[in-house]
mmCIF file of C-alpha atoms and ligand atoms in Angstrom:
data_model
loop_
_atom_site.group_PDB
_atom_site.id
_atom_site.type_symbol
_atom_site.label_atom_id
_atom_site.label_comp_id
_atom_site.label_asym_id
_atom_site.label_seq_id
_atom_site.Cartn_x
_atom_site.Cartn_y
_atom_site.Cartn_z
ATOM 1 C CA MET O 1313 0.000 0.000 0.000
ATOM 2 C CA SER O 1314 2.418 2.682 -1.083
ATOM 3 C CA SER O 1315 1.532 3.909 -4.560
ATOM 4 C CA ALA O 1316 -0.168 7.219 -5.308
ATOM 5 C CA VAL O 1317 -3.675 7.609 -3.971
ATOM 6 C CA GLY O 1318 -6.764 7.807 -6.109
ATOM 7 C CA THR O 1319 -9.835 9.451 -4.611
ATOM 8 C CA PRO O 1320 -13.436 8.984 -5.688
ATOM 9 C CA ALA O 1321 -14.478 11.340 -8.466
ATOM 10 C CA PRO O 1322 -16.177 14.490 -7.177
ATOM 11 C CA GLY O 1323 -19.685 15.362 -8.254
ATOM 12 C CA ALA O 1324 -21.323 11.962 -8.145
ATOM 13 C CA VAL O 1325 -23.163 10.828 -5.020
ATOM 14 C CA GLN O 1326 -20.502 9.532 -2.692
ATOM 15 C CA PRO O 1327 -20.745 5.769 -2.406
ATOM 16 C CA MET O 1328 -21.098 4.347 1.088
ATOM 17 C CA VAL O 1329 -18.653 1.621 0.116
ATOM 18 C CA LYS O 1330 -16.239 1.696 -2.770
ATOM 19 C CA ALA O 1331 -13.746 -1.049 -3.563
ATOM 20 C CA GLU O 1332 -11.135 -0.770 -6.271
ATOM 21 C CA GLY O 1333 -8.937 -3.724 -7.076
ATOM 22 C CA VAL O 1334 -9.076 -5.081 -3.545
ATOM 23 C CA HIS O 1335 -6.686 -7.967 -2.984
ATOM 24 C CA LYS O 1336 -6.259 -10.009 0.166
ATOM 25 C CA SER O 1337 -3.965 -12.940 0.768
ATOM 26 C CA PHE O 1338 -3.383 -15.184 3.722
ATOM 27 C CA GLY O 1339 0.222 -16.275 3.368
ATOM 28 C CA HIS O 1340 0.579 -17.431 -0.217
ATOM 29 C CA VAL O 1341 -3.137 -17.998 -0.686
ATOM 30 C CA GLU O 1342 -4.874 -15.173 -2.499
ATOM 31 C CA VAL O 1343 -8.448 -15.027 -1.243
ATOM 32 C CA LEU O 1344 -9.619 -11.759 -2.828
ATOM 33 C CA LYS O 1345 -8.287 -11.326 -6.351
ATOM 34 C CA GLY O 1346 -9.304 -7.822 -7.287
ATOM 35 C CA ILE O 1347 -12.736 -6.796 -6.029
ATOM 36 C CA ASP O 1348 -14.365 -3.721 -7.565
ATOM 37 C CA LEU O 1349 -17.755 -2.550 -6.382
ATOM 38 C CA GLU O 1350 -19.758 0.380 -5.139
ATOM 39 C CA VAL O 1351 -22.597 0.470 -2.649
ATOM 40 C CA ALA O 1352 -24.695 3.627 -2.802
ATOM 41 C CA PRO O 1353 -26.256 5.184 0.287
ATOM 42 C CA ARG O 1354 -29.521 3.350 1.132
ATOM 43 C CA GLU O 1355 -28.628 0.486 -1.169
ATOM 44 C CA VAL O 1356 -29.066 -3.127 -0.094
ATOM 45 C CA MET O 1357 -26.402 -5.296 -1.687
ATOM 46 C CA CYS O 1358 -26.635 -9.043 -1.279
ATOM 47 C CA ILE O 1359 -23.539 -11.157 -1.856
ATOM 48 C CA VAL O 1360 -23.888 -14.843 -2.636
ATOM 49 C CA GLY O 1361 -21.375 -17.477 -3.609
ATOM 50 C CA PRO O 1362 -19.916 -20.834 -2.674
ATOM 51 C CA SER O 1363 -18.233 -21.457 0.650
ATOM 52 C CA GLY O 1364 -14.635 -20.283 0.580
ATOM 53 C CA SER O 1365 -15.143 -17.724 -2.180
ATOM 54 C CA GLY O 1366 -14.026 -14.818 0.035
ATOM 55 C CA LYS O 1367 -17.364 -13.279 1.069
ATOM 56 C CA SER O 1368 -16.613 -13.097 4.796
ATOM 57 C CA THR O 1369 -13.093 -11.915 4.147
ATOM 58 C CA PHE O 1370 -14.423 -9.048 2.057
ATOM 59 C CA LEU O 1371 -16.843 -7.962 4.802
ATOM 60 C CA ARG O 1372 -14.034 -8.252 7.343
ATOM 61 C CA CYS O 1373 -11.855 -5.988 5.207
ATOM 62 C CA ILE O 1374 -14.617 -3.360 5.110
ATOM 63 C CA ASN O 1375 -14.874 -3.560 8.904
ATOM 64 C CA HIS O 1376 -11.120 -3.356 9.636
ATOM 65 C CA LEU O 1377 -10.935 -6.945 10.824
ATOM 66 C CA GLU O 1378 -8.562 -7.770 7.968
ATOM 67 C CA ARG O 1379 -6.112 -5.520 6.179
ATOM 68 C CA ILE O 1380 -6.081 -5.542 2.387
ATOM 69 C CA ASN O 1381 -2.825 -6.167 0.522
ATOM 70 C CA ALA O 1382 -3.526 -4.088 -2.559
ATOM 71 C CA GLY O 1383 -6.203 -1.866 -4.013
ATOM 72 C CA ARG O 1384 -8.332 0.753 -2.322
ATOM 73 C CA LEU O 1385 -11.313 0.535 -0.049
ATOM 74 C CA TRP O 1386 -13.397 3.485 1.091
ATOM 75 C CA VAL O 1387 -16.296 3.688 3.503
ATOM 76 C CA ASN O 1388 -18.293 6.883 3.267
ATOM 77 C CA GLY O 1389 -15.428 8.589 1.464
ATOM 78 C CA HIS O 1390 -12.799 7.597 4.019
ATOM 79 C CA LEU O 1391 -9.989 5.241 3.068
ATOM 80 C CA VAL O 1392 -10.311 2.228 5.341
ATOM 81 C CA GLY O 1393 -7.365 2.158 7.721
ATOM 82 C CA TYR O 1394 -5.250 4.742 5.917
ATOM 83 C CA ARG O 1395 -4.797 8.453 5.445
ATOM 84 C CA GLU O 1396 -3.499 10.094 2.316
ATOM 85 C CA LYS O 1397 -0.627 12.489 2.807
ATOM 86 C CA GLY O 1398 1.597 13.811 0.053
ATOM 87 C CA GLY O 1399 0.354 11.166 -2.363
ATOM 88 C CA ARG O 1400 1.285 8.354 0.032
ATOM 89 C CA LEU O 1401 -0.777 6.196 2.334
ATOM 90 C CA HIS O 1402 -0.139 6.217 6.058
ATOM 91 C CA GLU O 1403 -1.671 3.759 8.474
ATOM 92 C CA LEU O 1404 -4.195 5.240 10.860
ATOM 93 C CA ARG O 1405 -3.632 5.147 14.601
ATOM 94 C CA ASP O 1406 -5.732 2.726 16.660
ATOM 95 C CA SER O 1407 -7.948 5.555 17.901
ATOM 96 C CA GLU O 1408 -8.615 6.671 14.329
ATOM 97 C CA VAL O 1409 -9.434 3.114 13.257
ATOM 98 C CA ALA O 1410 -11.838 2.865 16.196
ATOM 99 C CA ALA O 1411 -13.520 6.075 15.068
ATOM 100 C CA GLN O 1412 -13.954 4.696 11.537
ATOM 101 C CA ARG O 1413 -15.335 1.413 12.839
ATOM 102 C CA ARG O 1414 -17.975 3.191 14.891
ATOM 103 C CA ASP O 1415 -19.861 3.979 11.695
ATOM 104 C CA ILE O 1416 -20.132 0.312 10.750
ATOM 105 C CA GLY O 1417 -22.388 -2.242 12.391
ATOM 106 C CA MET O 1418 -21.733 -5.914 11.836
ATOM 107 C CA VAL O 1419 -23.889 -8.952 12.510
ATOM 108 C CA PHE O 1420 -22.347 -12.404 12.343
ATOM 109 C CA GLN O 1421 -23.689 -15.896 11.857
ATOM 110 C CA ARG O 1422 -23.043 -16.534 15.553
ATOM 111 C CA PHE O 1423 -24.667 -13.801 17.588
ATOM 112 C CA ASN O 1424 -21.878 -13.510 20.193
ATOM 113 C CA LEU O 1425 -23.986 -11.773 22.817
ATOM 114 C CA PHE O 1426 -22.427 -11.272 26.244
ATOM 115 C CA PRO O 1427 -23.935 -14.245 28.130
ATOM 116 C CA HIS O 1428 -23.875 -12.574 31.554
ATOM 117 C CA MET O 1429 -25.801 -9.518 30.359
ATOM 118 C CA THR O 1430 -29.496 -9.091 29.645
ATOM 119 C CA ALA O 1431 -30.709 -8.153 26.194
ATOM 120 C CA LEU O 1432 -30.895 -4.501 27.212
ATOM 121 C CA GLU O 1433 -27.457 -4.551 28.846
ATOM 122 C CA ASN O 1434 -26.013 -6.068 25.667
ATOM 123 C CA VAL O 1435 -27.528 -3.255 23.621
ATOM 124 C CA ILE O 1436 -26.420 -0.358 25.849
ATOM 125 C CA GLU O 1437 -22.880 -1.555 26.575
ATOM 126 C CA ALA O 1438 -21.124 -0.030 23.574
ATOM 127 C CA PRO O 1439 -22.981 3.308 23.513
ATOM 128 C CA ILE O 1440 -22.031 3.808 27.186
ATOM 129 C CA GLN O 1441 -18.457 2.480 27.003
ATOM 130 C CA VAL O 1442 -17.458 3.664 23.553
ATOM 131 C CA LYS O 1443 -19.578 6.738 22.948
ATOM 132 C CA GLY O 1444 -19.980 7.952 26.514
ATOM 133 C CA VAL O 1445 -23.779 8.053 26.302
ATOM 134 C CA ARG O 1446 -25.411 8.537 29.731
ATOM 135 C CA ARG O 1447 -26.863 5.325 31.147
ATOM 136 C CA ALA O 1448 -30.437 6.619 31.417
ATOM 137 C CA GLU O 1449 -30.415 7.828 27.841
ATOM 138 C CA ALA O 1450 -28.780 4.603 26.607
ATOM 139 C CA ARG O 1451 -31.441 2.536 28.385
ATOM 140 C CA GLU O 1452 -34.233 4.552 26.841
ATOM 141 C CA ARG O 1453 -32.794 4.234 23.338
ATOM 142 C CA GLY O 1454 -31.898 0.581 23.902
ATOM 143 C CA ALA O 1455 -35.439 -0.252 24.917
ATOM 144 C CA ALA O 1456 -36.746 1.488 21.790
ATOM 145 C CA LEU O 1457 -34.345 -0.503 19.624
ATOM 146 C CA LEU O 1458 -35.405 -3.774 21.216
ATOM 147 C CA GLU O 1459 -38.993 -2.784 20.544
ATOM 148 C CA ARG O 1460 -38.072 -2.093 16.920
ATOM 149 C CA VAL O 1461 -36.768 -5.656 16.547
ATOM 150 C CA GLY O 1462 -39.891 -7.032 18.208
ATOM 151 C CA LEU O 1463 -38.416 -7.776 21.618
ATOM 152 C CA ALA O 1464 -40.119 -5.205 23.856
ATOM 153 C CA ASP O 1465 -41.095 -7.987 26.262
ATOM 154 C CA ARG O 1466 -37.608 -9.515 26.360
ATOM 155 C CA VAL O 1467 -35.402 -6.626 27.476
ATOM 156 C CA HIS O 1468 -34.503 -8.232 30.806
ATOM 157 C CA ASN O 1469 -33.935 -11.746 29.501
ATOM 158 C CA TYR O 1470 -30.455 -13.253 29.321
ATOM 159 C CA PRO O 1471 -29.252 -14.765 26.031
ATOM 160 C CA ASN O 1472 -29.765 -18.333 27.252
ATOM 161 C CA GLN O 1473 -33.422 -17.478 27.867
ATOM 162 C CA LEU O 1474 -33.864 -16.444 24.230
ATOM 163 C CA SER O 1475 -34.253 -18.431 21.022
ATOM 164 C CA GLY O 1476 -31.611 -18.162 18.319
ATOM 165 C CA GLY O 1477 -33.821 -15.834 16.316
ATOM 166 C CA GLN O 1478 -34.401 -13.616 19.339
ATOM 167 C CA GLN O 1479 -30.674 -13.551 20.112
ATOM 168 C CA GLN O 1480 -29.892 -12.562 16.550
ATOM 169 C CA ARG O 1481 -32.442 -9.750 16.778
ATOM 170 C CA VAL O 1482 -30.740 -8.540 19.967
ATOM 171 C CA ALA O 1483 -27.444 -8.631 18.050
ATOM 172 C CA ILE O 1484 -28.997 -6.454 15.340
ATOM 173 C CA ALA O 1485 -30.320 -4.011 17.956
ATOM 174 C CA ARG O 1486 -26.898 -3.949 19.577
ATOM 175 C CA ALA O 1487 -25.274 -3.012 16.266
ATOM 176 C CA LEU O 1488 -27.922 -0.350 15.605
ATOM 177 C CA ALA O 1489 -27.312 1.176 19.033
ATOM 178 C CA MET O 1490 -24.088 2.673 17.718
ATOM 179 C CA GLU O 1491 -26.090 4.479 15.019
ATOM 180 C CA PRO O 1492 -24.044 3.038 12.160
ATOM 181 C CA GLN O 1493 -24.174 4.420 8.650
ATOM 182 C CA LEU O 1494 -23.550 0.972 7.199
ATOM 183 C CA MET O 1495 -24.654 -2.467 8.336
ATOM 184 C CA LEU O 1496 -22.787 -5.609 7.350
ATOM 185 C CA PHE O 1497 -24.468 -8.988 7.739
ATOM 186 C CA ASP O 1498 -22.478 -12.202 7.383
ATOM 187 C CA GLU O 1499 -24.924 -15.083 6.922
ATOM 188 C CA PRO O 1500 -27.089 -13.819 9.774
ATOM 189 C CA THR O 1501 -29.628 -16.635 9.480
ATOM 190 C CA SER O 1502 -27.357 -19.581 8.649
ATOM 191 C CA ALA O 1503 -27.098 -20.792 12.243
ATOM 192 C CA LEU O 1504 -30.846 -20.599 12.890
ATOM 193 C CA ASP O 1505 -33.461 -23.302 12.874
ATOM 194 C CA PRO O 1506 -35.550 -22.859 9.706
ATOM 195 C CA GLU O 1507 -38.638 -21.656 11.567
ATOM 196 C CA LEU O 1508 -36.649 -18.775 13.104
ATOM 197 C CA VAL O 1509 -35.157 -17.443 9.885
ATOM 198 C CA GLY O 1510 -38.204 -15.402 8.900
ATOM 199 C CA GLU O 1511 -38.301 -13.220 12.018
ATOM 200 C CA VAL O 1512 -34.701 -12.128 11.474
ATOM 201 C CA LEU O 1513 -35.213 -11.482 7.768
ATOM 202 C CA ASP O 1514 -38.302 -9.424 8.655
ATOM 203 C CA VAL O 1515 -36.210 -7.175 10.882
ATOM 204 C CA MET O 1516 -33.637 -6.789 8.124
ATOM 205 C CA ARG O 1517 -36.368 -6.010 5.625
ATOM 206 C CA GLY O 1518 -37.615 -3.279 7.968
ATOM 207 C CA LEU O 1519 -34.139 -1.791 8.185
ATOM 208 C CA ALA O 1520 -33.920 -1.735 4.409
ATOM 209 C CA THR O 1521 -37.293 -0.004 4.191
ATOM 210 C CA ASP O 1522 -36.047 2.590 6.677
ATOM 211 C CA GLY O 1523 -33.168 3.362 4.318
ATOM 212 C CA MET O 1524 -30.251 1.636 6.004
ATOM 213 C CA THR O 1525 -27.303 0.901 3.721
ATOM 214 C CA MET O 1526 -26.661 -2.813 3.967
ATOM 215 C CA VAL O 1527 -24.259 -5.403 2.605
ATOM 216 C CA VAL O 1528 -25.680 -8.844 3.253
ATOM 217 C CA VAL O 1529 -23.893 -12.125 2.666
ATOM 218 C CA THR O 1530 -26.675 -14.666 2.544
ATOM 219 C CA HIS O 1531 -27.976 -17.881 1.084
ATOM 220 C CA GLU O 1532 -31.543 -16.599 1.331
ATOM 221 C CA MET O 1533 -32.299 -16.077 -2.346
ATOM 222 C CA GLY O 1534 -35.874 -14.993 -1.643
ATOM 223 C CA PHE O 1535 -34.598 -12.176 0.558
ATOM 224 C CA ALA O 1536 -31.995 -11.233 -2.064
ATOM 225 C CA ARG O 1537 -34.670 -11.080 -4.742
ATOM 226 C CA GLU O 1538 -37.232 -9.129 -2.742
ATOM 227 C CA VAL O 1539 -35.094 -6.814 -0.640
ATOM 228 C CA GLY O 1540 -31.801 -6.539 -2.498
ATOM 229 C CA ASP O 1541 -31.144 -3.694 -4.907
ATOM 230 C CA THR O 1542 -28.085 -5.489 -6.193
ATOM 231 C CA LEU O 1543 -27.024 -9.110 -6.199
ATOM 232 C CA VAL O 1544 -23.343 -9.938 -6.412
ATOM 233 C CA PHE O 1545 -22.164 -13.436 -7.209
ATOM 234 C CA MET O 1546 -18.661 -14.130 -5.920
ATOM 235 C CA ASP O 1547 -16.596 -17.183 -6.691
ATOM 236 C CA ASP O 1548 -12.960 -17.911 -5.963
ATOM 237 C CA GLY O 1549 -12.107 -14.367 -4.890
ATOM 238 C CA VAL O 1550 -13.658 -12.493 -7.807
ATOM 239 C CA ILE O 1551 -17.023 -10.996 -8.627
ATOM 240 C CA VAL O 1552 -18.293 -13.173 -11.449
ATOM 241 C CA GLU O 1553 -21.379 -11.054 -12.075
ATOM 242 C CA SER O 1554 -23.629 -8.549 -10.408
ATOM 243 C CA GLY O 1555 -26.781 -6.659 -11.162
ATOM 244 C CA ASP O 1556 -30.477 -6.474 -10.482
ATOM 245 C CA PRO O 1557 -31.263 -9.526 -8.332
ATOM 246 C CA ARG O 1558 -34.148 -10.680 -10.516
ATOM 247 C CA SER O 1559 -32.004 -10.595 -13.646
ATOM 248 C CA VAL O 1560 -29.074 -12.375 -12.045
ATOM 249 C CA LEU O 1561 -31.324 -15.036 -10.536
ATOM 250 C CA THR O 1562 -33.461 -15.690 -13.588
ATOM 251 C CA ASP O 1563 -30.973 -15.018 -16.355
ATOM 252 C CA PRO O 1564 -27.412 -15.511 -15.101
ATOM 253 C CA GLN O 1565 -24.809 -14.655 -17.711
ATOM 254 C CA HIS O 1566 -22.043 -16.948 -16.547
ATOM 255 C CA GLU O 1567 -21.822 -20.697 -16.288
ATOM 256 C CA ARG O 1568 -20.351 -20.461 -12.771
ATOM 257 C CA THR O 1569 -23.378 -18.467 -11.619
ATOM 258 C CA ARG O 1570 -25.792 -20.897 -13.282
ATOM 259 C CA SER O 1571 -24.058 -23.849 -11.680
ATOM 260 C CA PHE O 1572 -24.153 -22.248 -8.218
ATOM 261 C CA LEU O 1573 -27.767 -21.181 -8.503
ATOM 262 C CA SER O 1574 -28.848 -24.612 -9.691
ATOM 263 C CA LYS O 1575 -27.548 -25.986 -6.387
ATOM 264 C CA VAL O 1576 -29.155 -23.453 -4.072
ATOM 265 C CA LEU O 1577 -32.459 -22.566 -5.724
HETATM 266 P P1 ADP N 1178 -16.655 -17.424 2.465
HETATM 267 O O1 ADP N 1178 -17.118 -16.476 3.514
HETATM 268 O O2 ADP N 1178 -17.049 -17.033 1.081
HETATM 269 O O3 ADP N 1178 -17.040 -18.837 2.776
HETATM 270 P P2 ADP N 1178 -14.041 -16.801 3.504
HETATM 271 O O4 ADP N 1178 -13.802 -15.374 3.231
HETATM 272 O O5 ADP N 1178 -14.398 -17.185 4.889
HETATM 273 O O6 ADP N 1178 -15.056 -17.399 2.450
HETATM 274 O O7 ADP N 1178 -12.721 -17.614 3.161
HETATM 275 C C1 ADP N 1178 -12.099 -17.544 1.906
HETATM 276 C C2 ADP N 1178 -10.819 -18.352 1.957
HETATM 277 O O8 ADP N 1178 -9.904 -17.716 2.820
HETATM 278 C C3 ADP N 1178 -11.002 -19.755 2.475
HETATM 279 O O9 ADP N 1178 -10.177 -20.620 1.717
HETATM 280 C C4 ADP N 1178 -10.483 -19.676 3.882
HETATM 281 O O10 ADP N 1178 -9.969 -20.885 4.319
HETATM 282 C C5 ADP N 1178 -9.419 -18.613 3.794
HETATM 283 N N1 ADP N 1178 -9.231 -17.846 5.037
HETATM 284 C C6 ADP N 1178 -10.151 -17.058 5.625
HETATM 285 N N2 ADP N 1178 -9.657 -16.489 6.737
HETATM 286 C C7 ADP N 1178 -8.368 -16.959 6.867
HETATM 287 C C8 ADP N 1178 -7.315 -16.743 7.810
HETATM 288 N N3 ADP N 1178 -7.470 -15.927 8.849
HETATM 289 N N4 ADP N 1178 -6.147 -17.375 7.597
HETATM 290 C C9 ADP N 1178 -5.982 -18.196 6.538
HETATM 291 N N5 ADP N 1178 -6.930 -18.429 5.604
HETATM 292 C C10 ADP N 1178 -8.109 -17.832 5.756
HETATM 293 MG MG1 MG N 1179 -18.310 -16.785 5.177
#
C-alpha cells in the first residue's frame, strides 16, 4: 500500500462503500483477487457465492478486521485504515481506526452476545463504554431498539433465555445502538433453525425499508430477490457477475453463476 492515492471522483453521489482492485492474501493464498464494487447510500447489496469464495473476508476488510494487501477501499469517502498524505498512504492510529469502525455495524452468523448480560445490557454496553452516552439515555434508546426488533417484552432476559432468532435480533439491535451508517451482515440466518429465519429477515427487511445501507452475505435467495437492490455473485475471490437480483437469478450470464444457482435454488 504505497503507490499514489486515487480518490473517488467528485460530483457523483458519494458511495457508502467503494472497492477498487481489492486484494487479500493469507500467506501465499490469495483469497480476494481484485474486487471492484460500489454500494450507494440506502442500497441493499446481497452477496452470494460458494463457501470459501471470500465473502466473509471481504466484509471483514470493510470492517477493519482484515487488512487488504492491494487496491483501495473506502467507507463513506474515508480510506479504510489509511490516510493520504503527500500522495502516500499512512496507516491510521488505533484511535482513528476505532472512530472509523464506529460507523459500521456488523452482525455475524453466531450472535456472540455477552452471556452474563441481559438483552438490554447487551444493547447499551457499547454506547455507554465507547460513545460515553449517559446510562439513562442509553437505556431509553436501547429499549426502543429492542422494541423495533420485536423484543419489547424480552429486554430483561439473558441470552440463554432467548431463542436463536431472538438472540440474533438482539445482536442487530446492539449493532444499531451505535447508530451506524452501514450495516454488514455475514450469513445472519445460517445458524438458525428454519422456523426462526423469517423473524430475522423481517427485521432486516424493515431496516432496508427505513433506508439503512446494507451489505448482506446470505444464502436466502428470496430475501436477495425481494429486498436486495443489487445481487453480487462471488466465486474464488472475484465478482463473477452482479446486477439487479431478478435478472441475475433468472438469467445468469455466466456458467459459474448458473451452476451455483442450480444448487441453491
Ligand atoms: P466465504 O465467507 O465465502 O465462505 P471466507 O472469506 O471465509 O469465504 O474464506 C475464503 C478463503 O480464505 C477460504 O479458503 C479460507 O480458508 C481462507 N481464510 C479465511 N480467513 C483466513 C485466515 N485468517 N487465515 C488463513 N486463511 C483464511
Ligand atoms: Mg463466510
